[in-house]
Amino acid sequence: MRYPSGITQPKRESTVKKQTIHYGRRGMRFEEMINQSNEYYLQHQLAVVHKKPTPIRLVKVDYPKRSAAKITEAYFTEASTTDYNGVYQGRYIDFEAKATKNKTNFPLKNFHEHQIQHMRACTKQGGICFVLLWFSEWKRCFLLDFEILDEFWQNQKNGRKSIPFSVIEEKGRECTIGGIPYVDYLAQINIKEA
Amino acid sequence: MRYPSGITQPKRESTVKKQTIHYGRRGMRFEEMINQSNEYYLQHQLAVVHKKPTPIRLVKVDYPKRSAAKITEAYFTEASTTDYNGVYQGRYIDFEAKATKNKTNFPLKNFHEHQIQHMRACTKQGGICFVLLWFSEWKRCFLLDFEILDEFWQNQKNGRKSIPFSVIEEKGRECTIGGIPYVDYLAQINIKEA
């Protein structure tokens, strides 16, 4: 931003920090595991699943001559859908992958209302929707059908803002970790008739 | 970019033009028609189809205190998949929507090798893949199965770099335009068994 001469920049400007992009270290590591698994599934023709690009709100783009367009002002926006979707044996699959350090429950604040609405709509269309929940302290990953998440989501008004680990252990399906692929979530998908 | 004092910026810098983002006017109009149709399908629970966010390569992000993260340098990157995917009656659908001013053929340069590869992989998984081709001069839209596009794609080495309009008329399925939804492409999808 340019300021008229004689006017000093507001102090806040000088405190601007430049950081590397991380999106939360815990989440990123789990995301990498999932992306690596998707790459394996793709190469072995087991499924085609991609992470969607991060949605951005563009404000300013420069078009220097003889150079690529350069985005000079943009902001992250909230995704209106989930992060992952794709095709597995002809069926549409759709999921969100989330990590927690919590040992006893999975906090529902990891999900957003529009993601829940998206998974509800996909489920109604016969899509296979679920969440992959990573308990980093236990190094355990569970596939939980969207229906179970949705029950807890709708019951939040009664006060409970998380899913107990015991429920996830009982109703989720645990994914093998550390093999090939790293998180073998496909093995835990139940294909029901549409 | 900062230059050491005394060194003037290269002349090229001063020719930087600021434009509004357009992505090609023709393409955008067709894209809007498709997005509007997807919105209709979603609200009437006929299908859940979204356009993926534009992929961006982030270079610099500022984190001002008490403000949202601001992207100050980023570039558009080529998508590794198609623009649209979603679920329709339990099945995965995947497509690219492209427009041409050409009256006699659809140039293949509108597609990229990695998009073709993506649709091949999805087809093998039993997904329903196609392209929506908009002839702006005729105001006509055709749904063409990926298999037909792929035949022409693979034959490019023999010299033909486009799909003749006559072939598209014969082998494609024309979508009703201007109704509700604006481009009723769902009506032209043939669901084959996976």
JSON list of N, CA and C in Angstrom, two decimals, chain B residues 31-64:
[
{"chain": "B", "resi": 31, "resn": "GLU", "atom": "N", "xyz": [-19.53, -20.76, -18.17]},
{"chain": "B", "resi": 31, "resn": "GLU", "atom": "CA", "xyz": [-19.31, -21.23, -16.80]},
{"chain": "B", "resi": 31, "resn": "GLU", "atom": "C", "xyz": [-20.44, -20.79, -15.89]},
{"chain": "B", "resi": 32, "resn": "GLU", "atom": "N", "xyz": [-20.87, -19.55, -16.05]},
{"chain": "B", "resi": 32, "resn": "GLU", "atom": "CA", "xyz": [-21.98, -19.05, -15.22]},
{"chain": "B", "resi": 32, "resn": "GLU", "atom": "C", "xyz": [-23.26, -19.84, -15.45]},
{"chain": "B", "resi": 33, "resn": "MET", "atom": "N", "xyz": [-23.50, -20.18, -16.72]},
{"chain": "B", "resi": 33, "resn": "MET", "atom": "CA", "xyz": [-24.69, -20.99, -17.04]},
{"chain": "B", "resi": 33, "resn": "MET", "atom": "C", "xyz": [-24.62, -22.33, -16.31]},
{"chain": "B", "resi": 34, "resn": "ILE", "atom": "N", "xyz": [-23.45, -22.93, -16.32]},
{"chain": "B", "resi": 34, "resn": "ILE", "atom": "CA", "xyz": [-23.28, -24.24, -15.68]},
{"chain": "B", "resi": 34, "resn": "ILE", "atom": "C", "xyz": [-23.41, -24.11, -14.16]},
{"chain": "B", "resi": 35, "resn": "ASN", "atom": "N", "xyz": [-22.78, -23.09, -13.61]},
{"chain": "B", "resi": 35, "resn": "ASN", "atom": "CA", "xyz": [-22.85, -22.90, -12.16]},
{"chain": "B", "resi": 35, "resn": "ASN", "atom": "C", "xyz": [-24.29, -22.69, -11.71]},
{"chain": "B", "resi": 36, "resn": "GLN", "atom": "N", "xyz": [-25.02, -21.91, -12.50]},
{"chain": "B", "resi": 36, "resn": "GLN", "atom": "CA", "xyz": [-26.42, -21.65, -12.19]},
{"chain": "B", "resi": 36, "resn": "GLN", "atom": "C", "xyz": [-27.23, -22.96, -12.23]},
{"chain": "B", "resi": 37, "resn": "SER", "atom": "N", "xyz": [-26.94, -23.78, -13.22]},
{"chain": "B", "resi": 37, "resn": "SER", "atom": "CA", "xyz": [-27.63, -25.07, -13.35]},
{"chain": "B", "resi": 37, "resn": "SER", "atom": "C", "xyz": [-27.30, -25.96, -12.16]},
{"chain": "B", "resi": 38, "resn": "ASN", "atom": "N", "xyz": [-26.03, -25.97, -11.75]},
{"chain": "B", "resi": 38, "resn": "ASN", "atom": "CA", "xyz": [-25.63, -26.78, -10.60]},
{"chain": "B", "resi": 38, "resn": "ASN", "atom": "C", "xyz": [-26.35, -26.33, -9.33]},
{"chain": "B", "resi": 39, "resn": "GLU", "atom": "N", "xyz": [-26.52, -25.04, -9.20]},
{"chain": "B", "resi": 39, "resn": "GLU", "atom": "CA", "xyz": [-27.22, -24.47, -8.05]},
{"chain": "B", "resi": 39, "resn": "GLU", "atom": "C", "xyz": [-28.68, -24.98, -8.03]},
{"chain": "B", "resi": 40, "resn": "TYR", "atom": "N", "xyz": [-29.27, -25.00, -9.21]},
{"chain": "B", "resi": 40, "resn": "TYR", "atom": "CA", "xyz": [-30.65, -25.52, -9.34]},
{"chain": "B", "resi": 40, "resn": "TYR", "atom": "C", "xyz": [-30.71, -26.99, -8.95]},
{"chain": "B", "resi": 41, "resn": "TYR", "atom": "N", "xyz": [-29.79, -27.78, -9.51]},
{"chain": "B", "resi": 41, "resn": "TYR", "atom": "CA", "xyz": [-29.76, -29.22, -9.21]},
{"chain": "B", "resi": 41, "resn": "TYR", "atom": "C", "xyz": [-29.60, -29.45, -7.70]},
{"chain": "B", "resi": 42, "resn": "LEU", "atom": "N", "xyz": [-28.73, -28.65, -7.07]},
{"chain": "B", "resi": 42, "resn": "LEU", "atom": "CA", "xyz": [-28.48, -28.80, -5.64]},
{"chain": "B", "resi": 42, "resn": "LEU", "atom": "C", "xyz": [-29.74, -28.49, -4.84]},
{"chain": "B", "resi": 43, "resn": "GLN", "atom": "N", "xyz": [-30.38, -27.37, -5.17]},
{"chain": "B", "resi": 43, "resn": "GLN", "atom": "CA", "xyz": [-31.55, -26.95, -4.39]},
{"chain": "B", "resi": 43, "resn": "GLN", "atom": "C", "xyz": [-32.73, -27.90, -4.58]},
{"chain": "B", "resi": 44, "resn": "HIS", "atom": "N", "xyz": [-32.78, -28.54, -5.74]},
{"chain": "B", "resi": 44, "resn": "HIS", "atom": "CA", "xyz": [-33.88, -29.49, -5.99]},
{"chain": "B", "resi": 44, "resn": "HIS", "atom": "C", "xyz": [-33.47, -30.93, -5.74]},
{"chain": "B", "resi": 45, "resn": "GLN", "atom": "N", "xyz": [-32.33, -31.10, -5.07]},
{"chain": "B", "resi": 45, "resn": "GLN", "atom": "CA", "xyz": [-31.84, -32.43, -4.68]},
{"chain": "B", "resi": 45, "resn": "GLN", "atom": "C", "xyz": [-31.78, -33.40, -5.85]},
{"chain": "B", "resi": 46, "resn": "LEU", "atom": "N", "xyz": [-31.35, -32.89, -7.01]},
{"chain": "B", "resi": 46, "resn": "LEU", "atom": "CA", "xyz": [-31.21, -33.74, -8.19]},
{"chain": "B", "resi": 46, "resn": "LEU", "atom": "C", "xyz": [-29.77, -34.22, -8.37]},
{"chain": "B", "resi": 47, "resn": "ALA", "atom": "N", "xyz": [-28.82, -33.45, -7.89]},
{"chain": "B", "resi": 47, "resn": "ALA", "atom": "CA", "xyz": [-27.41, -33.81, -7.97]},
{"chain": "B", "resi": 47, "resn": "ALA", "atom": "C", "xyz": [-26.63, -32.83, -7.10]},
{"chain": "B", "resi": 48, "resn": "VAL", "atom": "N", "xyz": [-25.44, -33.22, -6.71]},
{"chain": "B", "resi": 48, "resn": "VAL", "atom": "CA", "xyz": [-24.53, -32.30, -6.01]},
{"chain": "B", "resi": 48, "resn": "VAL", "atom": "C", "xyz": [-23.28, -32.17, -6.86]},
{"chain": "B", "resi": 49, "resn": "VAL", "atom": "N", "xyz": [-23.15, -31.06, -7.55]},
{"chain": "B", "resi": 49, "resn": "VAL", "atom": "CA", "xyz": [-22.00, -30.83, -8.42]},
{"chain": "B", "resi": 49, "resn": "VAL", "atom": "C", "xyz": [-21.45, -29.44, -8.11]},
{"chain": "B", "resi": 50, "resn": "HIS", "atom": "N", "xyz": [-20.15, -29.37, -7.87]},
{"chain": "B", "resi": 50, "resn": "HIS", "atom": "CA", "xyz": [-19.52, -28.08, -7.60]},
{"chain": "B", "resi": 50, "resn": "HIS", "atom": "C", "xyz": [-18.33, -27.86, -8.54]},
{"chain": "B", "resi": 51, "resn": "LYS", "atom": "N", "xyz": [-18.07, -26.59, -8.81]},
{"chain": "B", "resi": 51, "resn": "LYS", "atom": "CA", "xyz": [-16.85, -26.24, -9.53]},
{"chain": "B", "resi": 51, "resn": "LYS", "atom": "C", "xyz": [-15.73, -26.21, -8.48]},
{"chain": "B", "resi": 52, "resn": "LYS", "atom": "N", "xyz": [-14.61, -26.81, -8.82]},
{"chain": "B", "resi": 52, "resn": "LYS", "atom": "CA", "xyz": [-13.49, -26.79, -7.89]},
{"chain": "B", "resi": 52, "resn": "LYS", "atom": "C", "xyz": [-12.86, -25.40, -7.86]},
{"chain": "B", "resi": 53, "resn": "PRO", "atom": "N", "xyz": [-12.30, -25.02, -6.71]},
{"chain": "B", "resi": 53, "resn": "PRO", "atom": "CA", "xyz": [-11.61, -23.73, -6.66]},
{"chain": "B", "resi": 53, "resn": "PRO", "atom": "C", "xyz": [-10.45, -23.70, -7.66]},
{"chain": "B", "resi": 54, "resn": "THR", "atom": "N", "xyz": [-10.14, -22.51, -8.15]},
{"chain": "B", "resi": 54, "resn": "THR", "atom": "CA", "xyz": [-9.00, -22.33, -9.05]},
{"chain": "B", "resi": 54, "resn": "THR", "atom": "C", "xyz": [-7.71, -22.64, -8.30]},
{"chain": "B", "resi": 55, "resn": "PRO", "atom": "N", "xyz": [-6.89, -23.52, -8.83]},
{"chain": "B", "resi": 55, "resn": "PRO", "atom": "CA", "xyz": [-5.65, -23.83, -8.08]},
{"chain": "B", "resi": 55, "resn": "PRO", "atom": "C", "xyz": [-4.63, -22.69, -8.16]},
{"chain": "B", "resi": 56, "resn": "ILE", "atom": "N", "xyz": [-4.04, -22.43, -7.03]},
{"chain": "B", "resi": 56, "resn": "ILE", "atom": "CA", "xyz": [-3.13, -21.30, -6.85]},
{"chain": "B", "resi": 56, "resn": "ILE", "atom": "C", "xyz": [-1.84, -21.81, -6.23]},
{"chain": "B", "resi": 57, "resn": "ARG", "atom": "N", "xyz": [-0.71, -21.28, -6.69]},
{"chain": "B", "resi": 57, "resn": "ARG", "atom": "CA", "xyz": [0.57, -21.57, -6.03]},
{"chain": "B", "resi": 57, "resn": "ARG", "atom": "C", "xyz": [0.88, -20.37, -5.14]},
{"chain": "B", "resi": 58, "resn": "LEU", "atom": "N", "xyz": [0.89, -20.60, -3.84]},
{"chain": "B", "resi": 58, "resn": "LEU", "atom": "CA", "xyz": [1.15, -19.52, -2.89]},
{"chain": "B", "resi": 58, "resn": "LEU", "atom": "C", "xyz": [2.64, -19.28, -2.77]},
{"chain": "B", "resi": 59, "resn": "VAL", "atom": "N", "xyz": [3.04, -18.02, -2.78]},
{"chain": "B", "resi": 59, "resn": "VAL", "atom": "CA", "xyz": [4.45, -17.69, -2.59]},
{"chain": "B", "resi": 59, "resn": "VAL", "atom": "C", "xyz": [4.65, -16.91, -1.29]},
{"chain": "B", "resi": 60, "resn": "LYS", "atom": "N", "xyz": [3.78, -15.92, -1.06]},
{"chain": "B", "resi": 60, "resn": "LYS", "atom": "CA", "xyz": [3.97, -15.09, 0.13]},
{"chain": "B", "resi": 60, "resn": "LYS", "atom": "C", "xyz": [2.62, -14.80, 0.79]},
{"chain": "B", "resi": 61, "resn": "VAL", "atom": "N", "xyz": [2.59, -15.00, 2.10]},
{"chain": "B", "resi": 61, "resn": "VAL", "atom": "CA", "xyz": [1.39, -14.70, 2.86]},
{"chain": "B", "resi": 61, "resn": "VAL", "atom": "C", "xyz": [1.79, -13.86, 4.07]},
{"chain": "B", "resi": 62, "resn": "ASP", "atom": "N", "xyz": [1.10, -12.74, 4.25]},
{"chain": "B", "resi": 62, "resn": "ASP", "atom": "CA", "xyz": [1.34, -11.91, 5.43]},
{"chain": "B", "resi": 62, "resn": "ASP", "atom": "C", "xyz": [0.29, -12.22, 6.48]},
{"chain": "B", "resi": 63, "resn": "TYR", "atom": "N", "xyz": [0.74, -12.19, 7.73]},
{"chain": "B", "resi": 63, "resn": "TYR", "atom": "CA", "xyz": [-0.20, -12.42, 8.84]},
{"chain": "B", "resi": 63, "resn": "TYR", "atom": "C", "xyz": [-0.23, -11.18, 9.72]},
{"chain": "B", "resi": 64, "resn": "PRO", "atom": "N", "xyz": [-0.97, -10.15, 9.29]},
{"chain": "B", "resi": 64, "resn": "PRO", "atom": "CA", "xyz": [-1.04, -8.95, 10.13]},
{"chain": "B", "resi": 64, "resn": "PRO", "atom": "C", "xyz": [-1.75, -9.30, 11.43]}
]
